mmCIF file of C-alpha atoms and ligand atoms in Angstrom:
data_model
loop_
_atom_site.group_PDB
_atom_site.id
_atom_site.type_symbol
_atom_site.label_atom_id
_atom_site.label_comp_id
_atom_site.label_asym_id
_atom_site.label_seq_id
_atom_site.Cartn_x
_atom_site.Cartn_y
_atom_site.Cartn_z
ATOM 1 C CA UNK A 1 -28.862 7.327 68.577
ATOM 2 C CA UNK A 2 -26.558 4.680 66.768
ATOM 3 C CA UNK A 3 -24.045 4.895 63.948
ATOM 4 C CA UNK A 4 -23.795 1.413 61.807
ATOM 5 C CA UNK A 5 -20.420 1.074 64.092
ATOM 6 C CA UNK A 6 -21.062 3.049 67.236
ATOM 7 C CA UNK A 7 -23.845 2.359 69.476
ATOM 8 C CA UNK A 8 -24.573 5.394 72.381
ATOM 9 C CA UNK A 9 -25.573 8.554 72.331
ATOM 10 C CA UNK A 10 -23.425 11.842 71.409
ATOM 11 C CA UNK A 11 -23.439 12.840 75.104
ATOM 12 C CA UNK A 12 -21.668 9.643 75.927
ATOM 13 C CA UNK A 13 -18.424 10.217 73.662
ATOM 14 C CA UNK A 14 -15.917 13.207 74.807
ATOM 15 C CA UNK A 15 -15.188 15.868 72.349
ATOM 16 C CA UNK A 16 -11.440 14.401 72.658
ATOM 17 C CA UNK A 17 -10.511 10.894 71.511
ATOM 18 C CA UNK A 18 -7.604 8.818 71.959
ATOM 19 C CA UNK A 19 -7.462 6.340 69.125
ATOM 20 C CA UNK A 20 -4.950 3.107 69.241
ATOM 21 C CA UNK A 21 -5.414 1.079 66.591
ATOM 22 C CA UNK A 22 -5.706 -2.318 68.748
ATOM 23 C CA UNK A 23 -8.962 -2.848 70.987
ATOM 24 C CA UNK A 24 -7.011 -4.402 74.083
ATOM 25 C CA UNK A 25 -4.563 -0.954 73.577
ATOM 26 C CA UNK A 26 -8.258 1.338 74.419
ATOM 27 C CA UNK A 27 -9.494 -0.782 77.100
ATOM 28 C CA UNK A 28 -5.581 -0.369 78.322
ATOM 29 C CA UNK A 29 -5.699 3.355 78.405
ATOM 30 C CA UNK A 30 -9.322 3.549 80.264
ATOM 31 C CA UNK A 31 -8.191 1.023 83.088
ATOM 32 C CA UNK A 32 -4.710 2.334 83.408
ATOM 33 C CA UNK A 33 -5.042 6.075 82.812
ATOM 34 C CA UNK A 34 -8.954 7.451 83.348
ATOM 35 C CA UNK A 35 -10.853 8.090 86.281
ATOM 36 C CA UNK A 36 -14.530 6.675 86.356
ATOM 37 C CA UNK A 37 -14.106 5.021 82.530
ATOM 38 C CA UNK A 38 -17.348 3.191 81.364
ATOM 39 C CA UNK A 39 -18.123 1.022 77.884
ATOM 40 C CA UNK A 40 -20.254 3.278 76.016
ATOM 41 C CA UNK A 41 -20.086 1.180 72.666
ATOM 42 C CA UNK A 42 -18.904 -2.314 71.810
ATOM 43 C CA UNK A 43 -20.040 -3.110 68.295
ATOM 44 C CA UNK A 44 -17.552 -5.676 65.904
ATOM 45 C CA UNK A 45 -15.477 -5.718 69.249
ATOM 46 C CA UNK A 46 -14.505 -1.908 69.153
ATOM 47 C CA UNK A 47 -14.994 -0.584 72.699
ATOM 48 C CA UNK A 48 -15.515 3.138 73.200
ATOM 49 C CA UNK A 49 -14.286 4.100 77.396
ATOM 50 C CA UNK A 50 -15.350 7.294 78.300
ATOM 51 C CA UNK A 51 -13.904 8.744 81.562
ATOM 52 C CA UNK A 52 -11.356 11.660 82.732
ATOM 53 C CA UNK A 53 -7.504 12.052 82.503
ATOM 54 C CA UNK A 54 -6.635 14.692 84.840
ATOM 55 C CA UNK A 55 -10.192 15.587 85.096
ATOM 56 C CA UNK A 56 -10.587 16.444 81.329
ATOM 57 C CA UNK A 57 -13.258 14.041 79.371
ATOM 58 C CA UNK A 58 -11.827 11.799 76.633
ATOM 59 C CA UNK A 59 -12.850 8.478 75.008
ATOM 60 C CA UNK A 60 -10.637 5.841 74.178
ATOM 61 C CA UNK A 61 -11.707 3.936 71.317
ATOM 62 C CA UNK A 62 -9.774 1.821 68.366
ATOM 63 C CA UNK A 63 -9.478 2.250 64.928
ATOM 64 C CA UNK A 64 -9.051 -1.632 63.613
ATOM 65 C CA UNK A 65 -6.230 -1.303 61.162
ATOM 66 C CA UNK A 66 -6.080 0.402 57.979
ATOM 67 C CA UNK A 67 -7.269 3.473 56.694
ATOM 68 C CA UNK A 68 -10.650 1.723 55.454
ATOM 69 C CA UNK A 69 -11.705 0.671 59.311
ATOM 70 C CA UNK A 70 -10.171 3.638 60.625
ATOM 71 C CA UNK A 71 -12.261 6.023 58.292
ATOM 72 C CA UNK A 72 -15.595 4.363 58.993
ATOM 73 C CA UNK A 73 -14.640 5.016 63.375
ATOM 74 C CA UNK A 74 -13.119 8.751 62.886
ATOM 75 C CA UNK A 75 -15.998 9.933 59.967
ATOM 76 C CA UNK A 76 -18.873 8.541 62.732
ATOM 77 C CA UNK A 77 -17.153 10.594 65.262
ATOM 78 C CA UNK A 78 -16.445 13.624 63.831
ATOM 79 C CA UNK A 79 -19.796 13.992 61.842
ATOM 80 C CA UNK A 80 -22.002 12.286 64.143
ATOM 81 C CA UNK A 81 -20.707 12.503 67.930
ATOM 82 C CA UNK A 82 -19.347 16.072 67.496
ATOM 83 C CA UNK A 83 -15.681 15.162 67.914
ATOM 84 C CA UNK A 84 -13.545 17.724 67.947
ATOM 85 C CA UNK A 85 -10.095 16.228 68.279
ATOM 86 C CA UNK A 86 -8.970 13.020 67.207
ATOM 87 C CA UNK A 87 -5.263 11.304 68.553
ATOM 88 C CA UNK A 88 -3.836 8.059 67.200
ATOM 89 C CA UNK A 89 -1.720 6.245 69.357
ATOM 90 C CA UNK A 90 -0.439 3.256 67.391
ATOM 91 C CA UNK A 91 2.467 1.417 66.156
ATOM 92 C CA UNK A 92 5.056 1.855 63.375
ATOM 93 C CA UNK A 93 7.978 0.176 61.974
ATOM 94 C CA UNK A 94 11.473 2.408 62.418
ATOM 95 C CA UNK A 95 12.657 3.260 58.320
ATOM 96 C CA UNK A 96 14.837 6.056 59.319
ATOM 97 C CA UNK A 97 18.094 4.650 61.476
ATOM 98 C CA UNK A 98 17.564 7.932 63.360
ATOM 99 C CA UNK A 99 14.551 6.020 65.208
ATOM 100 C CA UNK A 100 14.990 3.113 67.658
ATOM 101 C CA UNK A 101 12.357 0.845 68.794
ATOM 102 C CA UNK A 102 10.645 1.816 71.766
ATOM 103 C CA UNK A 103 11.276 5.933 70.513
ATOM 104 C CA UNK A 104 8.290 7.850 70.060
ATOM 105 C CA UNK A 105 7.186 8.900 66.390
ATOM 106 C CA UNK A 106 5.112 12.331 65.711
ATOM 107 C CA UNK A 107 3.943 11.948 62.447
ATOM 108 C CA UNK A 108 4.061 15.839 61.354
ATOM 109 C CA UNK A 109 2.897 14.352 57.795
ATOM 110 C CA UNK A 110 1.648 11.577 56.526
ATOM 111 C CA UNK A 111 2.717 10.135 52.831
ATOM 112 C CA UNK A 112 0.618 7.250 51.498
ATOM 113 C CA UNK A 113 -0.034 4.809 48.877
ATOM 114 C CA UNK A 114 -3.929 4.578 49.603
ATOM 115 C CA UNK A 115 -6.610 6.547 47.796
ATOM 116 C CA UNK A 116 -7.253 8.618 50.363
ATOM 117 C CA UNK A 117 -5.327 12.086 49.426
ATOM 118 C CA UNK A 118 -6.111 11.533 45.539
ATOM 119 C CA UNK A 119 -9.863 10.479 45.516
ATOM 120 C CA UNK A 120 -11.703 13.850 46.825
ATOM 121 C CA UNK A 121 -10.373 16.331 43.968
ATOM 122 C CA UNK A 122 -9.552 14.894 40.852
ATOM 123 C CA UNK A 123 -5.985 15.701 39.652
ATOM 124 C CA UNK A 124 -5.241 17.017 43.321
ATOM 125 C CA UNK A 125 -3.187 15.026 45.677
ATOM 126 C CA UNK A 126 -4.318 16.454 49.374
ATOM 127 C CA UNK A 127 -1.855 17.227 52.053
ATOM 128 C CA UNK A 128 -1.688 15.132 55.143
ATOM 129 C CA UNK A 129 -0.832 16.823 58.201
ATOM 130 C CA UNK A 130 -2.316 16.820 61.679
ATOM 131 C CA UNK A 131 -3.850 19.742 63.601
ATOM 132 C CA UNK A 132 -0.841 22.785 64.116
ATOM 133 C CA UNK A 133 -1.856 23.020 67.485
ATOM 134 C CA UNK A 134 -2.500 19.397 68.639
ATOM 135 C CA UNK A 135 1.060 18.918 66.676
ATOM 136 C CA UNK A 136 2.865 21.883 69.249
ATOM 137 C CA UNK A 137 1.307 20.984 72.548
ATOM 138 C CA UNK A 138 2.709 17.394 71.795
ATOM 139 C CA UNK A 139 6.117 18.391 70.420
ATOM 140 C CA UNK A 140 6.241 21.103 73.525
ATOM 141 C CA UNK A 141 5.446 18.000 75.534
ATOM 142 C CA UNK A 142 7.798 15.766 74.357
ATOM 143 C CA UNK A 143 10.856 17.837 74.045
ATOM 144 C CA UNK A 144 10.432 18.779 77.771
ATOM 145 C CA UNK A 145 9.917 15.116 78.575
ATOM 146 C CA UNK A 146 13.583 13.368 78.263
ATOM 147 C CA UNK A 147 12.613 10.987 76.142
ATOM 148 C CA UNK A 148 14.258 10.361 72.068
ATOM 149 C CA UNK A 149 10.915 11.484 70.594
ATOM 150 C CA UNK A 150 11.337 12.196 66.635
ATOM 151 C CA UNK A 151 8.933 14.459 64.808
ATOM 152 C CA UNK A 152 8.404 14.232 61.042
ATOM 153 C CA UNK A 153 6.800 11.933 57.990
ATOM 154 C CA UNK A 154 5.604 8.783 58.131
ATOM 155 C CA UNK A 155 4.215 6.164 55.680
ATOM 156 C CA UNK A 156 0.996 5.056 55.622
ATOM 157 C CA UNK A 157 0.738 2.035 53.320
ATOM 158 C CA UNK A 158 -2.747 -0.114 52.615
ATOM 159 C CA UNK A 159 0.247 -3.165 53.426
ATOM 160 C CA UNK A 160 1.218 -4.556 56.655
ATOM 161 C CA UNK A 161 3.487 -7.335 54.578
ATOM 162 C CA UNK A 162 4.010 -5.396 51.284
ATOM 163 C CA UNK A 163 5.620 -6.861 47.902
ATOM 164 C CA UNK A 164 7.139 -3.206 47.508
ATOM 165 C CA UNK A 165 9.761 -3.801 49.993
ATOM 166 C CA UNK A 166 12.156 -1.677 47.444
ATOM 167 C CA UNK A 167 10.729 1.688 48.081
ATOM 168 C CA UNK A 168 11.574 2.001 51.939
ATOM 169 C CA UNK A 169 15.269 3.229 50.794
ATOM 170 C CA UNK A 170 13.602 5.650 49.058
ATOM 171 C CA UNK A 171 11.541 6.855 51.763
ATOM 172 C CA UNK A 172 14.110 7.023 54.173
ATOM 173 C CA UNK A 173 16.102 8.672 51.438
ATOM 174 C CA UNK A 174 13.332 11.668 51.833
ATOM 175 C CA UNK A 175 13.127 11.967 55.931
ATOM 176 C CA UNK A 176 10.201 9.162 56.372
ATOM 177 C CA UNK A 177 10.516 8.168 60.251
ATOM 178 C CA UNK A 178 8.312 5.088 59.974
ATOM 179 C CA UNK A 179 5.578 3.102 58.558
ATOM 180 C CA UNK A 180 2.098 2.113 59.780
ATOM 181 C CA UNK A 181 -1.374 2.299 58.128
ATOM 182 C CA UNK A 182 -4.026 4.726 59.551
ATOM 183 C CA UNK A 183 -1.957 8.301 60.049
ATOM 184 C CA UNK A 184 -2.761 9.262 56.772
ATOM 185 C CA UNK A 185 -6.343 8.726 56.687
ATOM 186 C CA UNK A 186 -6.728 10.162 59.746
ATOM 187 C CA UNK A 187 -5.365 13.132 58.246
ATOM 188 C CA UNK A 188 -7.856 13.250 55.671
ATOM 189 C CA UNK A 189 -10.644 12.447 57.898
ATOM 190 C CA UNK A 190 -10.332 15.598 59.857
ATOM 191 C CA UNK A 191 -9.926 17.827 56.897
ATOM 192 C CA UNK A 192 -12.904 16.374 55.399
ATOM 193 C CA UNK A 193 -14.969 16.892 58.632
ATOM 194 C CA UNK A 194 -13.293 20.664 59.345
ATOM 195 C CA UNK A 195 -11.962 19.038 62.701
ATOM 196 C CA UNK A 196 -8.634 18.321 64.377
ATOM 197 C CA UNK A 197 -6.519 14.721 64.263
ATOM 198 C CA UNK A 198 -3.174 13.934 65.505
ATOM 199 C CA UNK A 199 -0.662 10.745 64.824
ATOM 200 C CA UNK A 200 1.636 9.675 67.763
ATOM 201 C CA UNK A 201 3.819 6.583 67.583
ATOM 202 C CA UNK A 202 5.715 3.929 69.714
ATOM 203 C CA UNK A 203 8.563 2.196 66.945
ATOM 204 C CA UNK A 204 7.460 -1.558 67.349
ATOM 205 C CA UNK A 205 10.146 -2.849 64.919
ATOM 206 C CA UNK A 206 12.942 -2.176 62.300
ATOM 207 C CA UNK A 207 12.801 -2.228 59.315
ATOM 208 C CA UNK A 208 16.586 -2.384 58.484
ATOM 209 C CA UNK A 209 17.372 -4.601 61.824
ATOM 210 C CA UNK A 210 14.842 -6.785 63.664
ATOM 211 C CA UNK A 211 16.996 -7.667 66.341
ATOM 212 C CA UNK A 212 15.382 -5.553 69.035
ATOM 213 C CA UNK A 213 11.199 -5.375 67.660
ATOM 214 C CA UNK A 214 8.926 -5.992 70.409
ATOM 215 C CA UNK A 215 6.666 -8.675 71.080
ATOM 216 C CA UNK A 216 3.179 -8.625 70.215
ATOM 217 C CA UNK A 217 2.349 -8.285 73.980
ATOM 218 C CA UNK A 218 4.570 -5.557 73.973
ATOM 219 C CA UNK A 219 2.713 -3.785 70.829
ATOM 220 C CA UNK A 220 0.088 -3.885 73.468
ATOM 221 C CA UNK A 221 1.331 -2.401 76.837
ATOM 222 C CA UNK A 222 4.430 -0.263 76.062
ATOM 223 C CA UNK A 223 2.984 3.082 74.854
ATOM 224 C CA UNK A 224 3.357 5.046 78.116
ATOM 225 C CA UNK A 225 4.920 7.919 76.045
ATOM 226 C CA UNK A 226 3.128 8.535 73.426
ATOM 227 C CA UNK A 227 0.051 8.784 75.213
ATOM 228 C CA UNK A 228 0.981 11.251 77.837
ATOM 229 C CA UNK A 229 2.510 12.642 74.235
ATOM 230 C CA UNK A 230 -0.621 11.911 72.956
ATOM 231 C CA UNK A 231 -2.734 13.518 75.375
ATOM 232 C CA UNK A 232 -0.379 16.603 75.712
ATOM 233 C CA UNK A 233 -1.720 16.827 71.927
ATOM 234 C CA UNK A 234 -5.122 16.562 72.808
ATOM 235 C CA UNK A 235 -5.199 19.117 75.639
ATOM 236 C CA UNK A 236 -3.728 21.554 73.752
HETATM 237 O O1 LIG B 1 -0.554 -0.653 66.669
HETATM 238 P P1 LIG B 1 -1.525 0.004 65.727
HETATM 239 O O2 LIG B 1 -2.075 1.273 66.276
HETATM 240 O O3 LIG B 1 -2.624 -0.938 65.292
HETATM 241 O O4 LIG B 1 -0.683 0.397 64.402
HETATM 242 C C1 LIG B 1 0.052 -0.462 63.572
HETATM 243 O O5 LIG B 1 -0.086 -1.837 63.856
HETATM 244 C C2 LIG B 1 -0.977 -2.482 62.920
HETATM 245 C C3 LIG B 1 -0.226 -3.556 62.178
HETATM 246 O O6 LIG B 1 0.271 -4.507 63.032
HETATM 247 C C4 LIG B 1 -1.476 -1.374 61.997
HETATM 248 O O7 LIG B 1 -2.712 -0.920 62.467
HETATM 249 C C5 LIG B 1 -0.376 -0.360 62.117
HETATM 250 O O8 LIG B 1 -0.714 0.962 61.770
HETATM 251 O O1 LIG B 2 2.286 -0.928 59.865
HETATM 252 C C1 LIG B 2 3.233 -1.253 60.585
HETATM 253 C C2 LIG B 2 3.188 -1.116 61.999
HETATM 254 C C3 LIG B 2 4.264 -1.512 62.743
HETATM 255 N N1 LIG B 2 5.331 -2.028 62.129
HETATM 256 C C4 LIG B 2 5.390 -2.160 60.789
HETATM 257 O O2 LIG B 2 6.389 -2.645 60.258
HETATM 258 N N2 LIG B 2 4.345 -1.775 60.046
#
């Protein structure tokens, strides 16, 4: 069996996923945190790892970036793998001054500019949330874990360099943690399917001061927290 983006057969991806948004991020997690990981799929560059973490079996497998390439990776795994769960662990840029790069985000919402929560019923904009339960066993994690974890919105804007620079006031005005672009299609993925999604997020950079943003080799190696965040989520 093959998707047009996934090539192996259901039995090969776990009913849990961990999701980063960059390729090098999954391969990453299934060298540095699974037992026995194998490729199972590498179409357009997008590997899926399949192993254990603490003897439970999860794939690791990217999203690209953007709700458009991460729709096409969580609708395939969802409707055809039989996913059940569904964790991002990405990136996002700090909007509230409550959030320092290097915190971890949980994205308890997800506002957005894309289509996504207006195009499925006409004159209804959908909610965005993530899975209650995935949401409390990472919250239960990360509040017993030591670390500045923040839980609330984010933004998840079609725009990595945006020409609306002048609404970020306004979303920090309203609570928004951060920005990044997949949470909220993630969001709608899972309701669409009747399955489970999650959004957890190491702050990469600041919007209101770029003095300390990390490196783009950082991007890719300092997520430590939100993935045993991440997984907490998952296990759930
Ligand atoms: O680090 P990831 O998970 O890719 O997340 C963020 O980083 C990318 C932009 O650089 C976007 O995908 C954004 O959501
Ligand atoms: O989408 C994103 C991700 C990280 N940092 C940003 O500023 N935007």
């Amino acid at each position: 069996m093959a998707t047009p983006h996934i090539a192996c057969e259901p039995g090969d991806i776990a009913s849990l996923v961990l999701m980063p948004g960059d390729p090098k991020r999954a391969e990453r997690i299934a060298r540095t945190r699974m037992d026995g990981a194998r490729l199972v799929s590498d179409v357009r560059g997008i590997g899926a790892w399949t192993g254990t973490i603490d003897g439970i079996p999860v794939t690791a497998m990217a999203s690209g970036m953007g709700v458009p390439s991460l729709s096409i990776y969580a609708t395939e795994l969802y409707e055809q793998y039989g996913v059940d769960r569904i964790c991002r662990v990405g990136t996002c840029g700090g909007i509230s001054p409550k959030v320092a790069v290097r915190d971890v985000v949980v994205a308890s919402s997800a506002h957005t500019s894309s289509k996504v929560s207006t195009i499925d019923l006409p004159g209804v904009t959908l909610s965005l949330a993530p899975s209650f339960d995935m949401l409390r066993g990472a919250v239960d994690h990360a509040r017993s874990s030591g670390r500045s974890v923040h839980i609330g919105p984010v933004f998840t804007s079609d725009f990595f360099y945006s020409t609306r620079t002048d609404i970020i006031p306004a979303l920090d005005k309203l609570g928004t943690l951060g920005v990044e672009m997949e949470a909220a299609g993630l969001y709608a993925c899972a309701l669409r399917a009747g399955r489970e999604a999650l959004a957890v997020l190491t702050v990469s950079d600041h919007l209101f001061d770029g003095s300390g943003d990390l490196t783009a080799d950082e991007r890719e190696t300092l997520f430590a927290e939100a993935l045993e965040t991440g997984i907490a989520g998952l296990r759930a």
